[in-house]
PDB file of C-alpha atoms in Angstrom:
ATOM      1  CA  UNK A  14     123.842 126.732  99.498  1.00  0.00           C
ATOM      2  CA  UNK A  15     125.666 126.004 102.739  1.00  0.00           C
ATOM      3  CA  UNK A  16     129.425 125.674 102.705  1.00  0.00           C
ATOM      4  CA  UNK A  17     131.072 122.411 103.872  1.00  0.00           C
ATOM      5  CA  UNK A  18     132.155 124.194 107.055  1.00  0.00           C
ATOM      6  CA  UNK A  19     128.601 125.393 107.760  1.00  0.00           C
ATOM      7  CA  UNK A  20     127.274 121.882 107.155  1.00  0.00           C
ATOM      8  CA  UNK A  21     129.810 120.411 109.592  1.00  0.00           C
ATOM      9  CA  UNK A  22     128.946 123.002 112.229  1.00  0.00           C
ATOM     10  CA  UNK A  23     125.211 122.351 111.793  1.00  0.00           C
ATOM     11  CA  UNK A  24     125.749 118.608 112.054  1.00  0.00           C
ATOM     12  CA  UNK A  25     127.828 119.087 115.177  1.00  0.00           C
ATOM     13  CA  UNK A  26     125.106 121.224 116.772  1.00  0.00           C
ATOM     14  CA  UNK A  27     122.456 118.638 115.954  1.00  0.00           C
ATOM     15  CA  UNK A  28     124.621 115.852 117.376  1.00  0.00           C
ATOM     16  CA  UNK A  29     125.270 117.798 120.575  1.00  0.00           C
ATOM     17  CA  UNK A  30     121.540 118.463 120.974  1.00  0.00           C
ATOM     18  CA  UNK A  31     120.857 114.761 120.584  1.00  0.00           C
ATOM     19  CA  UNK A  32     123.575 113.819 123.043  1.00  0.00           C
ATOM     20  CA  UNK A  33     122.228 116.253 125.617  1.00  0.00           C
ATOM     21  CA  UNK A  34     118.804 114.589 125.575  1.00  0.00           C
ATOM     22  CA  UNK A  35     119.772 110.933 125.164  1.00  0.00           C
ATOM     23  CA  UNK A  36     120.629 108.757 128.178  1.00  0.00           C
ATOM     24  CA  UNK A  37     121.829 105.233 128.657  1.00  0.00           C
ATOM     25  CA  UNK A  38     118.663 103.210 129.119  1.00  0.00           C
ATOM     26  CA  UNK A  39     120.383 100.527 131.141  1.00  0.00           C
ATOM     27  CA  UNK A  40     122.357 102.761 133.473  1.00  0.00           C
ATOM     28  CA  UNK A  41     119.797 102.662 136.267  1.00  0.00           C
ATOM     29  CA  UNK A  42     119.585  98.870 136.257  1.00  0.00           C
ATOM     30  CA  UNK A  43     123.356  98.618 136.180  1.00  0.00           C
ATOM     31  CA  UNK A  44     123.578 100.437 139.495  1.00  0.00           C
ATOM     32  CA  UNK A  45     121.911  97.609 141.420  1.00  0.00           C
ATOM     33  CA  UNK A  46     125.009  95.622 142.330  1.00  0.00           C
ATOM     34  CA  UNK A  47     127.726  98.261 142.826  1.00  0.00           C
ATOM     35  CA  UNK A  48     129.181  98.802 146.317  1.00  0.00           C
ATOM     36  CA  UNK A  49     127.085 100.965 148.630  1.00  0.00           C
ATOM     37  CA  UNK A  50     129.976 103.405 149.047  1.00  0.00           C
ATOM     38  CA  UNK A  51     129.876 104.204 145.345  1.00  0.00           C
ATOM     39  CA  UNK A  52     126.097 104.075 145.086  1.00  0.00           C
ATOM     40  CA  UNK A  53     125.850 107.238 147.166  1.00  0.00           C
ATOM     41  CA  UNK A  54     127.300 109.212 144.226  1.00  0.00           C
ATOM     42  CA  UNK A  55     126.123 107.141 141.245  1.00  0.00           C
ATOM     43  CA  UNK A  56     123.108 109.023 139.945  1.00  0.00           C
ATOM     44  CA  UNK A  57     124.990 110.395 136.929  1.00  0.00           C
ATOM     45  CA  UNK A  58     123.728 109.049 133.607  1.00  0.00           C
ATOM     46  CA  UNK A  59     125.851 109.631 130.550  1.00  0.00           C
ATOM     47  CA  UNK A  60     124.279 110.458 127.198  1.00  0.00           C
ATOM     48  CA  UNK A  61     124.767 108.222 124.207  1.00  0.00           C
ATOM     49  CA  UNK A  62     127.226 108.967 121.442  1.00  0.00           C
ATOM     50  CA  UNK A  63     127.038 108.422 117.710  1.00  0.00           C
ATOM     51  CA  UNK A  64     128.623 105.257 116.268  1.00  0.00           C
ATOM     52  CA  UNK A  65     132.343 105.664 115.525  1.00  0.00           C
ATOM     53  CA  UNK A  66     132.468 109.020 117.306  1.00  0.00           C
ATOM     54  CA  UNK A  67     136.058 110.205 117.647  1.00  0.00           C
ATOM     55  CA  UNK A  68     137.504 110.332 121.139  1.00  0.00           C
ATOM     56  CA  UNK A  69     140.756 110.554 123.050  1.00  0.00           C
ATOM     57  CA  UNK A  70     142.431 108.194 125.504  1.00  0.00           C
ATOM     58  CA  UNK A  71     143.374 110.118 128.645  1.00  0.00           C
ATOM     59  CA  UNK A  72     145.085 109.374 131.951  1.00  0.00           C
ATOM     60  CA  UNK A  73     143.177 111.721 134.280  1.00  0.00           C
ATOM     61  CA  UNK A  74     145.409 111.374 137.334  1.00  0.00           C
ATOM     62  CA  UNK A  75     146.520 113.621 138.974  1.00  0.00           C
ATOM     63  CA  UNK A  76     144.473 116.446 137.375  1.00  0.00           C
ATOM     64  CA  UNK A  77     141.225 115.106 135.922  1.00  0.00           C
ATOM     65  CA  UNK A  78     139.781 118.524 135.151  1.00  0.00           C
ATOM     66  CA  UNK A  79     142.751 119.487 132.999  1.00  0.00           C
ATOM     67  CA  UNK A  80     142.543 116.232 131.050  1.00  0.00           C
ATOM     68  CA  UNK A  81     138.785 116.228 130.533  1.00  0.00           C
ATOM     69  CA  UNK A  82     138.884 119.923 129.605  1.00  0.00           C
ATOM     70  CA  UNK A  83     141.568 119.100 127.027  1.00  0.00           C
ATOM     71  CA  UNK A  84     139.286 116.510 125.431  1.00  0.00           C
ATOM     72  CA  UNK A  85     136.653 119.217 125.015  1.00  0.00           C
ATOM     73  CA  UNK A  86     139.096 121.863 123.804  1.00  0.00           C
ATOM     74  CA  UNK A  87     140.465 119.537 121.124  1.00  0.00           C
ATOM     75  CA  UNK A  88     136.939 119.040 119.797  1.00  0.00           C
ATOM     76  CA  UNK A  89     136.294 115.472 120.968  1.00  0.00           C
ATOM     77  CA  UNK A  90     132.973 114.354 122.414  1.00  0.00           C
ATOM     78  CA  UNK A  91     134.180 111.060 123.923  1.00  0.00           C
ATOM     79  CA  UNK A  92     137.108 109.842 125.980  1.00  0.00           C
ATOM     80  CA  UNK A  93     138.618 106.506 127.019  1.00  0.00           C
ATOM     81  CA  UNK A  94     139.695 106.545 130.677  1.00  0.00           C
ATOM     82  CA  UNK A  95     142.984 104.948 131.754  1.00  0.00           C
ATOM     83  CA  UNK A  96     142.506 104.821 135.527  1.00  0.00           C
ATOM     84  CA  UNK A  97     145.593 103.144 137.002  1.00  0.00           C
ATOM     85  CA  UNK A  98     146.395 106.304 138.965  1.00  0.00           C
ATOM     86  CA  UNK A  99     143.265 105.790 141.080  1.00  0.00           C
ATOM     87  CA  UNK A 100     143.602 102.146 142.138  1.00  0.00           C
ATOM     88  CA  UNK A 101     142.542 101.689 145.773  1.00  0.00           C
ATOM     89  CA  UNK A 102     141.140 105.238 145.715  1.00  0.00           C
ATOM     90  CA  UNK A 103     137.842 104.809 143.875  1.00  0.00           C
ATOM     91  CA  UNK A 104     135.666 106.768 146.309  1.00  0.00           C
ATOM     92  CA  UNK A 105     132.193 108.349 146.189  1.00  0.00           C
ATOM     93  CA  UNK A 106     133.935 111.716 146.133  1.00  0.00           C
ATOM     94  CA  UNK A 107     135.857 110.679 143.003  1.00  0.00           C
ATOM     95  CA  UNK A 108     132.626 109.542 141.346  1.00  0.00           C
ATOM     96  CA  UNK A 109     131.061 112.918 142.086  1.00  0.00           C
ATOM     97  CA  UNK A 110     134.117 114.762 140.776  1.00  0.00           C
ATOM     98  CA  UNK A 111     134.270 112.805 137.515  1.00  0.00           C
ATOM     99  CA  UNK A 112     130.522 113.027 136.935  1.00  0.00           C
ATOM    100  CA  UNK A 113     130.647 116.786 137.398  1.00  0.00           C
ATOM    101  CA  UNK A 114     133.578 117.210 135.039  1.00  0.00           C
ATOM    102  CA  UNK A 115     132.120 114.992 132.307  1.00  0.00           C
ATOM    103  CA  UNK A 116     128.873 116.946 132.471  1.00  0.00           C
ATOM    104  CA  UNK A 117     130.619 120.330 132.664  1.00  0.00           C
ATOM    105  CA  UNK A 118     132.692 119.711 129.535  1.00  0.00           C
ATOM    106  CA  UNK A 119     130.039 117.653 127.691  1.00  0.00           C
ATOM    107  CA  UNK A 120     132.342 114.652 127.335  1.00  0.00           C
ATOM    108  CA  UNK A 121     131.191 111.022 127.303  1.00  0.00           C
ATOM    109  CA  UNK A 122     133.467 108.421 128.933  1.00  0.00           C
ATOM    110  CA  UNK A 123     133.073 105.294 126.817  1.00  0.00           C
ATOM    111  CA  UNK A 124     135.446 102.767 128.402  1.00  0.00           C
ATOM    112  CA  UNK A 125     137.522 102.424 131.575  1.00  0.00           C
ATOM    113  CA  UNK A 126     140.802 100.530 131.780  1.00  0.00           C
ATOM    114  CA  UNK A 127     143.396  99.476 134.332  1.00  0.00           C
ATOM    115  CA  UNK A 128     146.489  97.347 133.698  1.00  0.00           C
ATOM    116  CA  UNK A 129     148.263  97.717 137.055  1.00  0.00           C
ATOM    117  CA  UNK A 130     149.455  96.786 139.612  1.00  0.00           C
ATOM    118  CA  UNK A 131     153.090  96.645 138.648  1.00  0.00           C
ATOM    119  CA  UNK A 132     155.420  95.142 137.520  1.00  0.00           C
ATOM    120  CA  UNK A 133     154.661  95.471 133.814  1.00  0.00           C
ATOM    121  CA  UNK A 134     157.424  95.012 131.244  1.00  0.00           C
ATOM    122  CA  UNK A 135     156.283  96.001 127.785  1.00  0.00           C
ATOM    123  CA  UNK A 136     158.715  93.852 125.805  1.00  0.00           C
ATOM    124  CA  UNK A 137     159.082  90.328 124.472  1.00  0.00           C
ATOM    125  CA  UNK A 138     161.543  89.090 127.099  1.00  0.00           C
ATOM    126  CA  UNK A 139     159.790  89.971 130.358  1.00  0.00           C
ATOM    127  CA  UNK A 140     156.293  90.735 129.119  1.00  0.00           C
ATOM    128  CA  UNK A 141     155.014  87.139 129.162  1.00  0.00           C
ATOM    129  CA  UNK A 142     155.816  86.816 132.872  1.00  0.00           C
ATOM    130  CA  UNK A 143     154.539  90.249 133.969  1.00  0.00           C
ATOM    131  CA  UNK A 144     151.609  91.445 131.819  1.00  0.00           C
ATOM    132  CA  UNK A 145     147.946  90.748 132.373  1.00  0.00           C
ATOM    133  CA  UNK A 146     146.031  87.881 133.939  1.00  0.00           C
ATOM    134  CA  UNK A 147     148.272  85.120 132.617  1.00  0.00           C
ATOM    135  CA  UNK A 148     151.133  85.333 135.180  1.00  0.00           C
ATOM    136  CA  UNK A 149     150.101  83.556 138.389  1.00  0.00           C
ATOM    137  CA  UNK A 150     152.135  85.883 140.604  1.00  0.00           C
ATOM    138  CA  UNK A 151     150.051  88.963 139.704  1.00  0.00           C
ATOM    139  CA  UNK A 152     146.719  87.455 138.640  1.00  0.00           C
ATOM    140  CA  UNK A 153     144.710  87.952 141.823  1.00  0.00           C
ATOM    141  CA  UNK A 154     145.914  91.522 142.326  1.00  0.00           C
ATOM    142  CA  UNK A 155     144.955  92.376 138.750  1.00  0.00           C
ATOM    143  CA  UNK A 156     141.527  90.762 139.150  1.00  0.00           C
ATOM    144  CA  UNK A 157     140.968  92.840 142.274  1.00  0.00           C
ATOM    145  CA  UNK A 158     142.046  95.988 140.407  1.00  0.00           C
ATOM    146  CA  UNK A 159     139.701  95.241 137.512  1.00  0.00           C
ATOM    147  CA  UNK A 160     136.784  94.705 139.873  1.00  0.00           C
ATOM    148  CA  UNK A 161     137.516  98.068 141.480  1.00  0.00           C
ATOM    149  CA  UNK A 162     137.608  99.648 138.036  1.00  0.00           C
ATOM    150  CA  UNK A 163     134.349  97.962 137.033  1.00  0.00           C
ATOM    151  CA  UNK A 164     132.513  99.167 140.132  1.00  0.00           C
ATOM    152  CA  UNK A 165     133.782 102.713 139.686  1.00  0.00           C
ATOM    153  CA  UNK A 166     132.917 102.695 135.975  1.00  0.00           C
ATOM    154  CA  UNK A 167     129.439 101.481 136.849  1.00  0.00           C
ATOM    155  CA  UNK A 168     128.956 104.405 139.219  1.00  0.00           C
ATOM    156  CA  UNK A 169     129.560 106.681 136.205  1.00  0.00           C
ATOM    157  CA  UNK A 170     127.370 104.733 133.786  1.00  0.00           C
ATOM    158  CA  UNK A 171     130.371 103.466 131.775  1.00  0.00           C
ATOM    159  CA  UNK A 172     129.479 100.207 130.067  1.00  0.00           C
ATOM    160  CA  UNK A 173     132.902  98.839 129.085  1.00  0.00           C
ATOM    161  CA  UNK A 174     135.928  97.752 131.116  1.00  0.00           C
ATOM    162  CA  UNK A 175     139.146  96.835 129.332  1.00  0.00           C
ATOM    163  CA  UNK A 176     142.625  95.487 130.004  1.00  0.00           C
ATOM    164  CA  UNK A 177     145.541  93.592 128.514  1.00  0.00           C
ATOM    165  CA  UNK A 178     144.984  89.969 129.468  1.00  0.00           C
ATOM    166  CA  UNK A 179     148.584  89.118 128.627  1.00  0.00           C
ATOM    167  CA  UNK A 180     150.481  86.668 126.442  1.00  0.00           C
ATOM    168  CA  UNK A 181     147.686  84.084 126.293  1.00  0.00           C
ATOM    169  CA  UNK A 182     149.099  80.753 125.242  1.00  0.00           C
ATOM    170  CA  UNK A 183     148.385  79.519 121.742  1.00  0.00           C
ATOM    171  CA  UNK A 184     148.519  75.992 123.184  1.00  0.00           C
ATOM    172  CA  UNK A 185     145.210  75.232 124.959  1.00  0.00           C
ATOM    173  CA  UNK A 186     146.980  72.384 126.793  1.00  0.00           C
ATOM    174  CA  UNK A 187     149.444  74.787 128.424  1.00  0.00           C
ATOM    175  CA  UNK A 188     148.581  74.679 132.187  1.00  0.00           C
ATOM    176  CA  UNK A 189     148.367  78.484 132.223  1.00  0.00           C
ATOM    177  CA  UNK A 190     145.649  78.486 129.557  1.00  0.00           C
ATOM    178  CA  UNK A 191     142.732  77.042 131.599  1.00  0.00           C
ATOM    179  CA  UNK A 192     143.810  79.192 134.541  1.00  0.00           C
ATOM    180  CA  UNK A 193     143.561  82.252 132.316  1.00  0.00           C
ATOM    181  CA  UNK A 194     140.153  81.109 131.056  1.00  0.00           C
ATOM    182  CA  UNK A 195     139.000  80.894 134.661  1.00  0.00           C
ATOM    183  CA  UNK A 196     140.352  84.365 135.479  1.00  0.00           C
ATOM    184  CA  UNK A 197     138.757  85.998 132.429  1.00  0.00           C
ATOM    185  CA  UNK A 198     135.507  84.171 133.188  1.00  0.00           C
ATOM    186  CA  UNK A 199     135.562  85.599 136.727  1.00  0.00           C
ATOM    187  CA  UNK A 200     136.082  89.215 135.716  1.00  0.00           C
ATOM    188  CA  UNK A 201     133.634  88.923 132.809  1.00  0.00           C
ATOM    189  CA  UNK A 202     130.938  87.732 135.207  1.00  0.00           C
ATOM    190  CA  UNK A 203     131.710  90.598 137.571  1.00  0.00           C
ATOM    191  CA  UNK A 204     131.391  93.126 134.748  1.00  0.00           C
ATOM    192  CA  UNK A 205     128.220  91.461 133.459  1.00  0.00           C
ATOM    193  CA  UNK A 206     126.672  91.770 136.923  1.00  0.00           C
ATOM    194  CA  UNK A 207     127.460  95.480 136.691  1.00  0.00           C
ATOM    195  CA  UNK A 208     125.722  95.704 133.312  1.00  0.00           C
ATOM    196  CA  UNK A 209     129.047  95.994 131.472  1.00  0.00           C
ATOM    197  CA  UNK A 210     131.149  94.311 128.823  1.00  0.00           C
ATOM    198  CA  UNK A 211     134.653  93.132 129.673  1.00  0.00           C
ATOM    199  CA  UNK A 212     137.059  93.700 126.800  1.00  0.00           C
ATOM    200  CA  UNK A 213     140.372  92.021 126.050  1.00  0.00           C
ATOM    201  CA  UNK A 214     142.726  94.525 124.429  1.00  0.00           C
ATOM    202  CA  UNK A 215     144.505  93.163 121.377  1.00  0.00           C
ATOM    203  CA  UNK A 216     148.275  92.930 121.372  1.00  0.00           C
ATOM    204  CA  UNK A 217     150.046  90.100 123.105  1.00  0.00           C
ATOM    205  CA  UNK A 218     148.040  87.251 121.584  1.00  0.00           C
ATOM    206  CA  UNK A 219     147.100  86.245 118.057  1.00  0.00           C
ATOM    207  CA  UNK A 220     143.545  86.994 116.929  1.00  0.00           C
ATOM    208  CA  UNK A 221     142.847  83.258 116.704  1.00  0.00           C
ATOM    209  CA  UNK A 222     143.959  82.754 120.311  1.00  0.00           C
ATOM    210  CA  UNK A 223     141.706  85.603 121.422  1.00  0.00           C
ATOM    211  CA  UNK A 224     138.809  84.069 119.501  1.00  0.00           C
ATOM    212  CA  UNK A 225     139.435  80.733 121.259  1.00  0.00           C
ATOM    213  CA  UNK A 226     139.294  82.542 124.604  1.00  0.00           C
ATOM    214  CA  UNK A 227     135.941  84.113 123.670  1.00  0.00           C
ATOM    215  CA  UNK A 228     134.630  80.655 122.753  1.00  0.00           C
ATOM    216  CA  UNK A 229     135.919  79.003 125.932  1.00  0.00           C
ATOM    217  CA  UNK A 230     134.660  81.696 128.306  1.00  0.00           C
ATOM    218  CA  UNK A 231     131.308  81.571 126.503  1.00  0.00           C
ATOM    219  CA  UNK A 232     129.793  84.708 127.975  1.00  0.00           C
ATOM    220  CA  UNK A 233     128.187  87.390 125.756  1.00  0.00           C
ATOM    221  CA  UNK A 234     129.629  90.075 128.041  1.00  0.00           C
ATOM    222  CA  UNK A 235     133.154  89.251 126.824  1.00  0.00           C
ATOM    223  CA  UNK A 236     134.391  91.246 123.850  1.00  0.00           C
ATOM    224  CA  UNK A 237     137.416  92.811 122.191  1.00  0.00           C
ATOM    225  CA  UNK A 238     139.072  96.186 122.543  1.00  0.00           C
ATOM    226  CA  UNK A 239     140.785  96.621 119.174  1.00  0.00           C
ATOM    227  CA  UNK A 240     144.132  98.402 119.425  1.00  0.00           C
ATOM    228  CA  UNK A 241     145.098  98.811 115.791  1.00  0.00           C
ATOM    229  CA  UNK A 242     148.795  99.363 116.456  1.00  0.00           C
ATOM    230  CA  UNK A 243     149.351  96.740 119.157  1.00  0.00           C
ATOM    231  CA  UNK A 244     148.670  93.894 116.739  1.00  0.00           C
ATOM    232  CA  UNK A 245     151.587  95.180 114.653  1.00  0.00           C
ATOM    233  CA  UNK A 246     153.851  96.290 117.530  1.00  0.00           C
ATOM    234  CA  UNK A 247     153.740  92.781 118.979  1.00  0.00           C
ATOM    235  CA  UNK A 248     154.144  91.159 115.563  1.00  0.00           C
ATOM    236  CA  UNK A 249     150.881  89.205 115.878  1.00  0.00           C
ATOM    237  CA  UNK A 250     148.744  90.367 112.929  1.00  0.00           C
ATOM    238  CA  UNK A 251     147.713  93.352 110.885  1.00  0.00           C
ATOM    239  CA  UNK A 252     144.398  94.836 112.019  1.00  0.00           C
ATOM    240  CA  UNK A 253     142.635  94.284 108.693  1.00  0.00           C
ATOM    241  CA  UNK A 254     143.157  90.522 108.970  1.00  0.00           C
ATOM    242  CA  UNK A 255     142.449  90.633 112.715  1.00  0.00           C
ATOM    243  CA  UNK A 256     139.020  92.110 111.990  1.00  0.00           C
ATOM    244  CA  UNK A 257     138.252  89.145 109.740  1.00  0.00           C
ATOM    245  CA  UNK A 258     138.649  86.972 112.832  1.00  0.00           C
ATOM    246  CA  UNK A 259     137.463  89.209 115.661  1.00  0.00           C
ATOM    247  CA  UNK A 260     135.286  91.821 113.933  1.00  0.00           C
ATOM    248  CA  UNK A 261     131.887  90.867 115.395  1.00  0.00           C
ATOM    249  CA  UNK A 262     133.336  90.950 118.916  1.00  0.00           C
ATOM    250  CA  UNK A 263     134.932  94.434 118.753  1.00  0.00           C
ATOM    251  CA  UNK A 264     133.230  96.875 121.142  1.00  0.00           C
ATOM    252  CA  UNK A 265     135.938  99.505 121.637  1.00  0.00           C
ATOM    253  CA  UNK A 266     138.856 100.764 119.574  1.00  0.00           C
ATOM    254  CA  UNK A 267     142.181 102.486 120.103  1.00  0.00           C
ATOM    255  CA  UNK A 268     143.188 104.347 116.959  1.00  0.00           C
ATOM    256  CA  UNK A 269     146.961 104.044 117.032  1.00  0.00           C
ATOM    257  CA  UNK A 270     149.638 103.436 114.412  1.00  0.00           C
ATOM    258  CA  UNK A 271     152.923 101.597 114.449  1.00  0.00           C
ATOM    259  CA  UNK A 272     155.617  99.668 112.658  1.00  0.00           C
ATOM    260  CA  UNK A 273     156.546  96.009 112.802  1.00  0.00           C
ATOM    261  CA  UNK A 274     159.209  94.904 115.315  1.00  0.00           C
ATOM    262  CA  UNK A 275     162.610  94.322 113.746  1.00  0.00           C
ATOM    263  CA  UNK A 276     164.442  93.687 117.020  1.00  0.00           C
ATOM    264  CA  UNK A 277     163.289  90.360 118.537  1.00  0.00           C
ATOM    265  CA  UNK A 278     163.706  91.786 122.048  1.00  0.00           C
ATOM    266  CA  UNK A 279     161.680  94.976 121.587  1.00  0.00           C
ATOM    267  CA  UNK A 280     158.214  95.907 120.423  1.00  0.00           C
ATOM    268  CA  UNK A 281     157.739  97.744 117.167  1.00  0.00           C
ATOM    269  CA  UNK A 282     157.680 101.527 117.083  1.00  0.00           C
ATOM    270  CA  UNK A 283     154.498 103.506 117.739  1.00  0.00           C
ATOM    271  CA  UNK A 284     154.168 106.447 115.321  1.00  0.00           C
ATOM    272  CA  UNK A 285     151.731 109.208 114.426  1.00  0.00           C
ATOM    273  CA  UNK A 286     148.574 107.884 112.791  1.00  0.00           C
ATOM    274  CA  UNK A 287     149.017 107.764 109.037  1.00  0.00           C
ATOM    275  CA  UNK A 288     152.780 107.189 109.183  1.00  0.00           C
ATOM    276  CA  UNK A 289     152.778 103.522 110.160  1.00  0.00           C
ATOM    277  CA  UNK A 290     151.533 100.200 108.840  1.00  0.00           C
ATOM    278  CA  UNK A 291     147.847 100.417 109.839  1.00  0.00           C
ATOM    279  CA  UNK A 292     145.464 100.693 106.879  1.00  0.00           C
ATOM    280  CA  UNK A 293     142.995 103.052 108.572  1.00  0.00           C
ATOM    281  CA  UNK A 294     140.695 103.574 105.566  1.00  0.00           C
ATOM    282  CA  UNK A 295     140.154  99.818 105.313  1.00  0.00           C
ATOM    283  CA  UNK A 296     139.935  99.222 109.083  1.00  0.00           C
ATOM    284  CA  UNK A 297     137.341 101.950 109.589  1.00  0.00           C
ATOM    285  CA  UNK A 298     135.376 100.854 106.538  1.00  0.00           C
ATOM    286  CA  UNK A 299     135.292  97.288 107.861  1.00  0.00           C
ATOM    287  CA  UNK A 300     134.116  98.466 111.281  1.00  0.00           C
ATOM    288  CA  UNK A 301     131.411 100.532 109.596  1.00  0.00           C
ATOM    289  CA  UNK A 302     130.270  97.505 107.579  1.00  0.00           C
ATOM    290  CA  UNK A 303     130.225  95.409 110.758  1.00  0.00           C
ATOM    291  CA  UNK A 304     127.856  97.894 112.362  1.00  0.00           C
ATOM    292  CA  UNK A 305     130.357  98.910 115.016  1.00  0.00           C
ATOM    293  CA  UNK A 306     128.670 101.156 117.592  1.00  0.00           C
ATOM    294  CA  UNK A 307     131.646 102.140 119.767  1.00  0.00           C
ATOM    295  CA  UNK A 308     133.951 105.130 119.700  1.00  0.00           C
ATOM    296  CA  UNK A 309     137.227 105.560 117.815  1.00  0.00           C
ATOM    297  CA  UNK A 310     139.591 106.630 120.607  1.00  0.00           C
ATOM    298  CA  UNK A 311     142.927 108.137 119.608  1.00  0.00           C
ATOM    299  CA  UNK A 312     145.866 106.931 121.700  1.00  0.00           C
ATOM    300  CA  UNK A 313     149.210 108.684 121.252  1.00  0.00           C
ATOM    301  CA  UNK A 314     151.905 107.381 123.570  1.00  0.00           C
ATOM    302  CA  UNK A 315     153.865 110.582 123.960  1.00  0.00           C
ATOM    303  CA  UNK A 316     153.385 113.521 126.321  1.00  0.00           C
ATOM    304  CA  UNK A 317     153.466 117.290 126.508  1.00  0.00           C
ATOM    305  CA  UNK A 318     153.016 119.761 123.621  1.00  0.00           C
ATOM    306  CA  UNK A 319     154.158 117.223 121.018  1.00  0.00           C
ATOM    307  CA  UNK A 320     151.401 114.820 122.029  1.00  0.00           C
ATOM    308  CA  UNK A 321     148.786 117.541 121.607  1.00  0.00           C
ATOM    309  CA  UNK A 322     150.178 118.521 118.207  1.00  0.00           C
ATOM    310  CA  UNK A 323     150.206 114.877 117.100  1.00  0.00           C
ATOM    311  CA  UNK A 324     146.637 114.342 118.289  1.00  0.00           C
ATOM    312  CA  UNK A 325     145.429 117.368 116.334  1.00  0.00           C
ATOM    313  CA  UNK A 326     147.036 115.959 113.192  1.00  0.00           C
ATOM    314  CA  UNK A 327     145.602 112.506 113.851  1.00  0.00           C
ATOM    315  CA  UNK A 328     142.118 113.882 114.448  1.00  0.00           C
ATOM    316  CA  UNK A 329     142.076 115.629 111.080  1.00  0.00           C
ATOM    317  CA  UNK A 330     143.393 112.496 109.366  1.00  0.00           C
ATOM    318  CA  UNK A 331     140.697 110.267 110.883  1.00  0.00           C
ATOM    319  CA  UNK A 332     137.906 112.808 110.376  1.00  0.00           C
ATOM    320  CA  UNK A 333     138.679 112.871 106.675  1.00  0.00           C
ATOM    321  CA  UNK A 334     138.371 109.076 106.452  1.00  0.00           C
ATOM    322  CA  UNK A 335     135.215 108.901 108.572  1.00  0.00           C
ATOM    323  CA  UNK A 336     133.509 111.682 106.591  1.00  0.00           C
ATOM    324  CA  UNK A 337     134.137 109.790 103.352  1.00  0.00           C
ATOM    325  CA  UNK A 338     132.717 106.596 104.860  1.00  0.00           C
ATOM    326  CA  UNK A 339     129.607 108.327 106.209  1.00  0.00           C
ATOM    327  CA  UNK A 340     128.954 110.228 102.990  1.00  0.00           C
ATOM    328  CA  UNK A 341     129.517 107.288 100.644  1.00  0.00           C
TER     329      UNK A 341
END
């Protein structure tokens, strides 16, 4: 009889063999509308990954090889790319570099995100006027950045583009609301033309407000990037209840934990997964029941050796939950 460790290793080998052979069927068609400058280096086709495959959010700039290698060394098969460091520098050479590194380390990039340009104030006092596509002063620059990100992601066969859309008004008669609908409609159409989904990351708005936006944009390419902690950090909802509202629309996930805000000026505290208010067993079970096909991407908002140690702990915690769900 095989030991549990031997079974896990065998399963991992089988999964890697599958990933090596599988390709994204739509990647070739998605290349048709990307800029010619990126098309010159856009032949890379990523393999598929298993539903709810664990991954890691990384910020590749300024050393993408070190970051993608770290994903591999920590035992992840997927990564979520935060690409703000490359705005205005998405070149064919960068496409070639990223494609080579993803292939070299057998890592699948599942989603690409930008939130810049600045300013961005991650708090309750200045956040509404600085974050996302809601503020008029920064809207066009952010749309331009997202289109850059979408075109670059397309050149790598990445099918999801994500951002924080901002503090979307709960009042549909607020003059900023229809303007935000128009902006999200514009970027969703751009992503759809690239064969991608555009995802609104949860956080600054209530789940009901996000659902209204999905209804008003009325484009199947628009979906949700579930950040489990942000809903709590911003005091908007707990993720279990959020999934009751947004579950069918979730196409990407940040696994992150946090505590409710107790200072009305500051967000709640992000903490190591398993030490906060997120009910991960229930959230992951609900996603499984919903037939969620995306990755589960760990995001730990620290840096250095402590971040790596935290991620290792979080990976083990989530693997234990996912194994129970899959073996039930």
